[in-house]
CSV table of N, CA and C in Angstrom, one decimal:
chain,number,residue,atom,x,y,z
A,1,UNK,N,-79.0,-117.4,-155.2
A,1,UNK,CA,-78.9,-118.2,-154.0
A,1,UNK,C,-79.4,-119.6,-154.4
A,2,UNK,N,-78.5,-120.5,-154.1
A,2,UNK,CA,-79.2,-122.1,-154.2
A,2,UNK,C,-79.5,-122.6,-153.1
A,3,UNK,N,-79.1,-122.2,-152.2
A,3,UNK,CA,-79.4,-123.1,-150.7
A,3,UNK,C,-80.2,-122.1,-150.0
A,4,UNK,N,-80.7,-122.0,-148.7
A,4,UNK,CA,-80.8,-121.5,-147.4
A,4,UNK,C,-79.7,-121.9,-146.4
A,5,UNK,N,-79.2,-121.1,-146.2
A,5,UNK,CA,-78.0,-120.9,-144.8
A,5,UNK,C,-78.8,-120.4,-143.7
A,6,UNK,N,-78.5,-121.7,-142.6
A,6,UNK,CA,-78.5,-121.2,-141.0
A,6,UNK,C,-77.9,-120.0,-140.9
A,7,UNK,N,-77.1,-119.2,-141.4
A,7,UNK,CA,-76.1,-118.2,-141.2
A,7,UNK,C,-77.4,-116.9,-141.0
A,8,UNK,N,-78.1,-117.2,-142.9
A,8,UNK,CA,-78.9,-116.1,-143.1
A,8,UNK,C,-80.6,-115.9,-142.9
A,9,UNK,N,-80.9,-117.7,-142.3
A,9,UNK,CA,-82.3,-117.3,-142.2
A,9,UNK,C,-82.2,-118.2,-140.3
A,10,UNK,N,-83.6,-118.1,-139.8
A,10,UNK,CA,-83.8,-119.2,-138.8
A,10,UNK,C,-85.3,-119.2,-138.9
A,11,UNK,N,-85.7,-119.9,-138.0
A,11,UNK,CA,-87.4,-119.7,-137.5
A,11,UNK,C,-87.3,-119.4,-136.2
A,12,UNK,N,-88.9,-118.8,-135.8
A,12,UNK,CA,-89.5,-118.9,-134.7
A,12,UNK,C,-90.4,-119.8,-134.5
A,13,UNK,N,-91.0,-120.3,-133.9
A,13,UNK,CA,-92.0,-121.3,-133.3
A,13,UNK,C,-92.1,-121.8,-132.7
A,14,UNK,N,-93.4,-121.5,-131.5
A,14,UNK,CA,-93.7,-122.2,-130.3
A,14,UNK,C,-94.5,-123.4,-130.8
A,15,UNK,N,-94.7,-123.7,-131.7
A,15,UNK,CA,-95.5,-125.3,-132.0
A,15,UNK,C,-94.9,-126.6,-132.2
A,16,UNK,N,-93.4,-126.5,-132.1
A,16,UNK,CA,-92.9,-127.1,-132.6
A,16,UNK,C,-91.0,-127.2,-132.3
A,17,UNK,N,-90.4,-128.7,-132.2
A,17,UNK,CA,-89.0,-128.5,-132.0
A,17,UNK,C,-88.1,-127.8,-133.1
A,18,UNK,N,-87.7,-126.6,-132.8
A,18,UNK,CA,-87.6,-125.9,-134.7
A,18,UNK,C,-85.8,-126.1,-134.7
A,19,UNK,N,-84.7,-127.3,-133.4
A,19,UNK,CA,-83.3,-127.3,-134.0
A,19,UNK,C,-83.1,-127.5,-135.3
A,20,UNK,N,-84.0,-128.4,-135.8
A,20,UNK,CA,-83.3,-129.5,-136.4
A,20,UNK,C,-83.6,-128.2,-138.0
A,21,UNK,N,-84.3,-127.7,-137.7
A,21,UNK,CA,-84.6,-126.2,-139.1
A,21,UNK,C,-83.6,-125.2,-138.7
A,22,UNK,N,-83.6,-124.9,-137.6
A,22,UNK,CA,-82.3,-124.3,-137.5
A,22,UNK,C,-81.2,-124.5,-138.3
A,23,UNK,N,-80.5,-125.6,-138.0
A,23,UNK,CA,-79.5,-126.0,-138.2
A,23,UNK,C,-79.7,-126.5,-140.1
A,24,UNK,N,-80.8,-126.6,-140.6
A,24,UNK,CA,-81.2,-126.2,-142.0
A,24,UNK,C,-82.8,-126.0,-142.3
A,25,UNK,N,-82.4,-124.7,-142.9
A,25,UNK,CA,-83.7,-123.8,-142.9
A,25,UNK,C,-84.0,-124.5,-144.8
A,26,UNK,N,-83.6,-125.6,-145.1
A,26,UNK,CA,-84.4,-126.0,-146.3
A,26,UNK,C,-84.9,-127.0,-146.2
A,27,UNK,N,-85.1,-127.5,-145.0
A,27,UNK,CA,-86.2,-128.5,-144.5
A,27,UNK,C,-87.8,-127.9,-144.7
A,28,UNK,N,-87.5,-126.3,-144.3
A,28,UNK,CA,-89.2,-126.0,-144.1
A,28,UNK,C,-88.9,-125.3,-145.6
A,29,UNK,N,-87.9,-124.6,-146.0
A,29,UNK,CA,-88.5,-123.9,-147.3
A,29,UNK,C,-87.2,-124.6,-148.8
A,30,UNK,N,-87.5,-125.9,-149.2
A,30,UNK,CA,-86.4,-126.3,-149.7
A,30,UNK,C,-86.1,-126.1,-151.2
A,31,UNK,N,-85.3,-125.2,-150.8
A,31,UNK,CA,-84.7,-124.4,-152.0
A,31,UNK,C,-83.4,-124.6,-152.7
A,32,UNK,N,-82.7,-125.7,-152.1
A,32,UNK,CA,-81.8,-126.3,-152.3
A,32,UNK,C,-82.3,-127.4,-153.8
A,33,UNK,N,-82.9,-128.2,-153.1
A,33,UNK,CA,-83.7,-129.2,-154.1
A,33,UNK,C,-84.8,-128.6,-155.3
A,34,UNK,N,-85.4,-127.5,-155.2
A,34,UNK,CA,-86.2,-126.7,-156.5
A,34,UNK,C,-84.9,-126.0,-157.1
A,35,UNK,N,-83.8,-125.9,-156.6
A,35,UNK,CA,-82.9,-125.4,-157.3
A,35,UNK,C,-82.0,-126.1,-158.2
A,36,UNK,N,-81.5,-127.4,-157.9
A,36,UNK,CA,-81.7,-128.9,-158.7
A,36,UNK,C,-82.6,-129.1,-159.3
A,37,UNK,N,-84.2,-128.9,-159.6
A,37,UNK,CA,-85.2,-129.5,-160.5
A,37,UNK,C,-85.0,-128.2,-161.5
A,38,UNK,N,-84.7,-126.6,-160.8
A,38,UNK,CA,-85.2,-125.9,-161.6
A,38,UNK,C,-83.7,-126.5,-162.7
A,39,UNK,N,-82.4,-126.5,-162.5
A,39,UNK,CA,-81.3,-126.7,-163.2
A,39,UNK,C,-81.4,-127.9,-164.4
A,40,UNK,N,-82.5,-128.9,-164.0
A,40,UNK,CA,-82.3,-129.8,-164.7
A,40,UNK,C,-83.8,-129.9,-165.3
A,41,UNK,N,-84.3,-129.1,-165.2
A,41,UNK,CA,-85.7,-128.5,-166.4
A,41,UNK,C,-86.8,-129.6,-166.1
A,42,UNK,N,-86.9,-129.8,-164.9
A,42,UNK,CA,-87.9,-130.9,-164.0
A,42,UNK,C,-89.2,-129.4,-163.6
A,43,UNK,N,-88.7,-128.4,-163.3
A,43,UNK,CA,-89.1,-127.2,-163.1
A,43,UNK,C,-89.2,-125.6,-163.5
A,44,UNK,N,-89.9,-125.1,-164.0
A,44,UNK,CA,-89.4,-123.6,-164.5
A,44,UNK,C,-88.7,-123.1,-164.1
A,45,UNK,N,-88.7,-121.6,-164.3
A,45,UNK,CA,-88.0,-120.7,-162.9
A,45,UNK,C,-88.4,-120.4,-162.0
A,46,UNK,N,-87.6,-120.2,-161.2
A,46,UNK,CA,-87.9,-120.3,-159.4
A,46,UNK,C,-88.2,-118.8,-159.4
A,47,UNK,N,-89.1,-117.9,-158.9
A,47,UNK,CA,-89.2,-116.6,-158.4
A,47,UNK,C,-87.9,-116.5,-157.2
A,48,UNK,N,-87.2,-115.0,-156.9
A,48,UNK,CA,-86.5,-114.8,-156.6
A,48,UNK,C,-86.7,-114.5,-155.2
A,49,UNK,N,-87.9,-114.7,-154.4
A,49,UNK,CA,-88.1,-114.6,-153.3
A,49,UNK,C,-89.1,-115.3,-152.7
A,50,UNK,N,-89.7,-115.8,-151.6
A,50,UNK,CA,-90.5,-116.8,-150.9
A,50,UNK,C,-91.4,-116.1,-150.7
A,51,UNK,N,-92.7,-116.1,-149.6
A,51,UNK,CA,-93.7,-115.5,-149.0
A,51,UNK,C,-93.3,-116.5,-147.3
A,52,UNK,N,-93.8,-115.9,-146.4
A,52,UNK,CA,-93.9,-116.5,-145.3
A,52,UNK,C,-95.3,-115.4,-144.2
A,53,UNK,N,-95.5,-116.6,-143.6
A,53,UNK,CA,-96.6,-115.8,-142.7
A,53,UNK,C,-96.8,-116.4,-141.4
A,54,UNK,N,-97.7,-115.8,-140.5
A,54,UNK,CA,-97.2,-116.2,-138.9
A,54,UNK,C,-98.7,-117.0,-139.0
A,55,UNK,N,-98.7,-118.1,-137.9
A,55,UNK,CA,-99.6,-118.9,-138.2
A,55,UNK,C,-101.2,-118.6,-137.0
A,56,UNK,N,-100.9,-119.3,-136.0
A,56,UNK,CA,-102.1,-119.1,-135.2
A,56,UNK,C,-102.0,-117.7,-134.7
A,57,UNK,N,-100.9,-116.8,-134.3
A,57,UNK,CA,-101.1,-115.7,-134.1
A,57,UNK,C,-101.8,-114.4,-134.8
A,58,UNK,N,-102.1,-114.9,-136.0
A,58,UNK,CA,-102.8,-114.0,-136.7
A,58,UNK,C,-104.5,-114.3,-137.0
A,59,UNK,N,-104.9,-113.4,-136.6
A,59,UNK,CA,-106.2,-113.0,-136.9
A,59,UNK,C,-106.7,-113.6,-138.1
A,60,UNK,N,-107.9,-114.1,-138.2
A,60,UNK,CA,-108.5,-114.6,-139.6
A,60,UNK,C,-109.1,-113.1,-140.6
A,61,UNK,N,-109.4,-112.3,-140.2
A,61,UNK,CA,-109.2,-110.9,-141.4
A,61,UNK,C,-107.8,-110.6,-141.6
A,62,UNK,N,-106.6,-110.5,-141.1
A,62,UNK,CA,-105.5,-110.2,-141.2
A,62,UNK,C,-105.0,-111.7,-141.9
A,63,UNK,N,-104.9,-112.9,-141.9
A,63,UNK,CA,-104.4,-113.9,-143.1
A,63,UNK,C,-105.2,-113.6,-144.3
A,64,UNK,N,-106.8,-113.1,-144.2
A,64,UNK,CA,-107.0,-112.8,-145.6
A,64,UNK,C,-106.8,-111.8,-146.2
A,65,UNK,N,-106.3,-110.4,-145.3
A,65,UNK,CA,-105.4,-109.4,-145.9
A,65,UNK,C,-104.3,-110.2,-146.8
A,66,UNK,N,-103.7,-110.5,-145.9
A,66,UNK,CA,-102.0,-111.0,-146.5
A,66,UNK,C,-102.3,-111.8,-147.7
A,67,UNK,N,-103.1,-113.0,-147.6
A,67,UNK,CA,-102.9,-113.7,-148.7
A,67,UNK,C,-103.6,-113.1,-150.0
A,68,UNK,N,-104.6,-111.6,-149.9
A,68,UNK,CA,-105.0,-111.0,-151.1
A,68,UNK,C,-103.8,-110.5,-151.5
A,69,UNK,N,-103.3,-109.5,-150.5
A,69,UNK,CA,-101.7,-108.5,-151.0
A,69,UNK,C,-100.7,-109.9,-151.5
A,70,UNK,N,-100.6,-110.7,-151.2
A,70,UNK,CA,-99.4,-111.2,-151.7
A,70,UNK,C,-99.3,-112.5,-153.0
A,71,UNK,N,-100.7,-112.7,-153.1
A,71,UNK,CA,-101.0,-113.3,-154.3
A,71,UNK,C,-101.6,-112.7,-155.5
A,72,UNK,N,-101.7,-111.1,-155.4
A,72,UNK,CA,-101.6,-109.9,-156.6
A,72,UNK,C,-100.4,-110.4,-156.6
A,73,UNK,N,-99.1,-110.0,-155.6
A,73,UNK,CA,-97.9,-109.7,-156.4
A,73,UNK,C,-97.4,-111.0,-157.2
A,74,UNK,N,-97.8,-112.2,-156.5
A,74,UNK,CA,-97.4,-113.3,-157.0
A,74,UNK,C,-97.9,-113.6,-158.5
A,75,UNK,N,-99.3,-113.0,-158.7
A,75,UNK,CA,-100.2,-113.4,-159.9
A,75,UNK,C,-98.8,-112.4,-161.0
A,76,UNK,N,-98.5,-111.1,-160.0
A,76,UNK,CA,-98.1,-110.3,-161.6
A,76,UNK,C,-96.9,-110.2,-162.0
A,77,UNK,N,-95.9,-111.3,-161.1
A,77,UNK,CA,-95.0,-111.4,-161.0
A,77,UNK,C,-95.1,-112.8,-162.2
A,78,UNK,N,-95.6,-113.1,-162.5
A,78,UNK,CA,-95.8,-114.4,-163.6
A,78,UNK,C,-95.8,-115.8,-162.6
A,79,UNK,N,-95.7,-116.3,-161.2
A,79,UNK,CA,-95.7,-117.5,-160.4
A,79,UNK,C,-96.8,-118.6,-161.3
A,80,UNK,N,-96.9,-119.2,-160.9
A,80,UNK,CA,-97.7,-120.2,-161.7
A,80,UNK,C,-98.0,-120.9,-161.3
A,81,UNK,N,-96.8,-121.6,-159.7
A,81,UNK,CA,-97.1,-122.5,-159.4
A,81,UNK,C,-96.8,-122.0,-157.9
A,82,UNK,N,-97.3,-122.5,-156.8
A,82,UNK,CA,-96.4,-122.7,-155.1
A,82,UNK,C,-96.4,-123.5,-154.8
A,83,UNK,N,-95.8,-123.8,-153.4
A,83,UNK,CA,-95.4,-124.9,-152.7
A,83,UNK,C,-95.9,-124.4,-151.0
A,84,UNK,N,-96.9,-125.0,-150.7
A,84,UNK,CA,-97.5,-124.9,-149.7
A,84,UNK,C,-96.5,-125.7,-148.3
A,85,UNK,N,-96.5,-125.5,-147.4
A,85,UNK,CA,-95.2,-126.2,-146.5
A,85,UNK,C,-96.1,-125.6,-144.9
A,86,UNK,N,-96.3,-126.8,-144.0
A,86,UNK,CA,-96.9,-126.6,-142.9
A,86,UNK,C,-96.2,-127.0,-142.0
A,87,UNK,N,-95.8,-126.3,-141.0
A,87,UNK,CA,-94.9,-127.1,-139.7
A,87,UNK,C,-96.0,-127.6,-138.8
């Protein structure tokens, strides 16, 4: 996949006007453009999937669940690097 398609992803969020992500979901996760740096060796390889997580709705034991479970997989999956993105 090089882009994000409105087709295949959208958001939810009450914090915020989310058309303009709608109508392109590589505003908030831009995979379009790491896919150009990764092509032209500006960047490694991209991992083949994202992480996403709900923001004020969740409990502060339950974000430090998630972010222990999902940064094992990221550590053993070889990641090296992320891209933090805040709406």
């Amino acid at each position: 996949m090089d882009r994000l398609s409105k087709d295949d992803f959208m958001t939810v969020h009450g914090g915020y006007d989310r058309a303009f992500v709608l109508q392109n979901p590589n505003l908030v996760v831009p995979l379009d453009v790491l896919r150009d740096m990764e092509k032209e060796g500006v960047i490694g390889e991209l991992a083949n999937y994202f992480v996403t997580t709900t923001g004020t709705g969740t409990s502060v034991g339950n974000a430090k669940r998630f972010a222990e479970e999902f940064s094992k997989k990221l550590l053993a999956d070889g990641v090296q690097a992320v891209i933090l993105t805040s709406t």
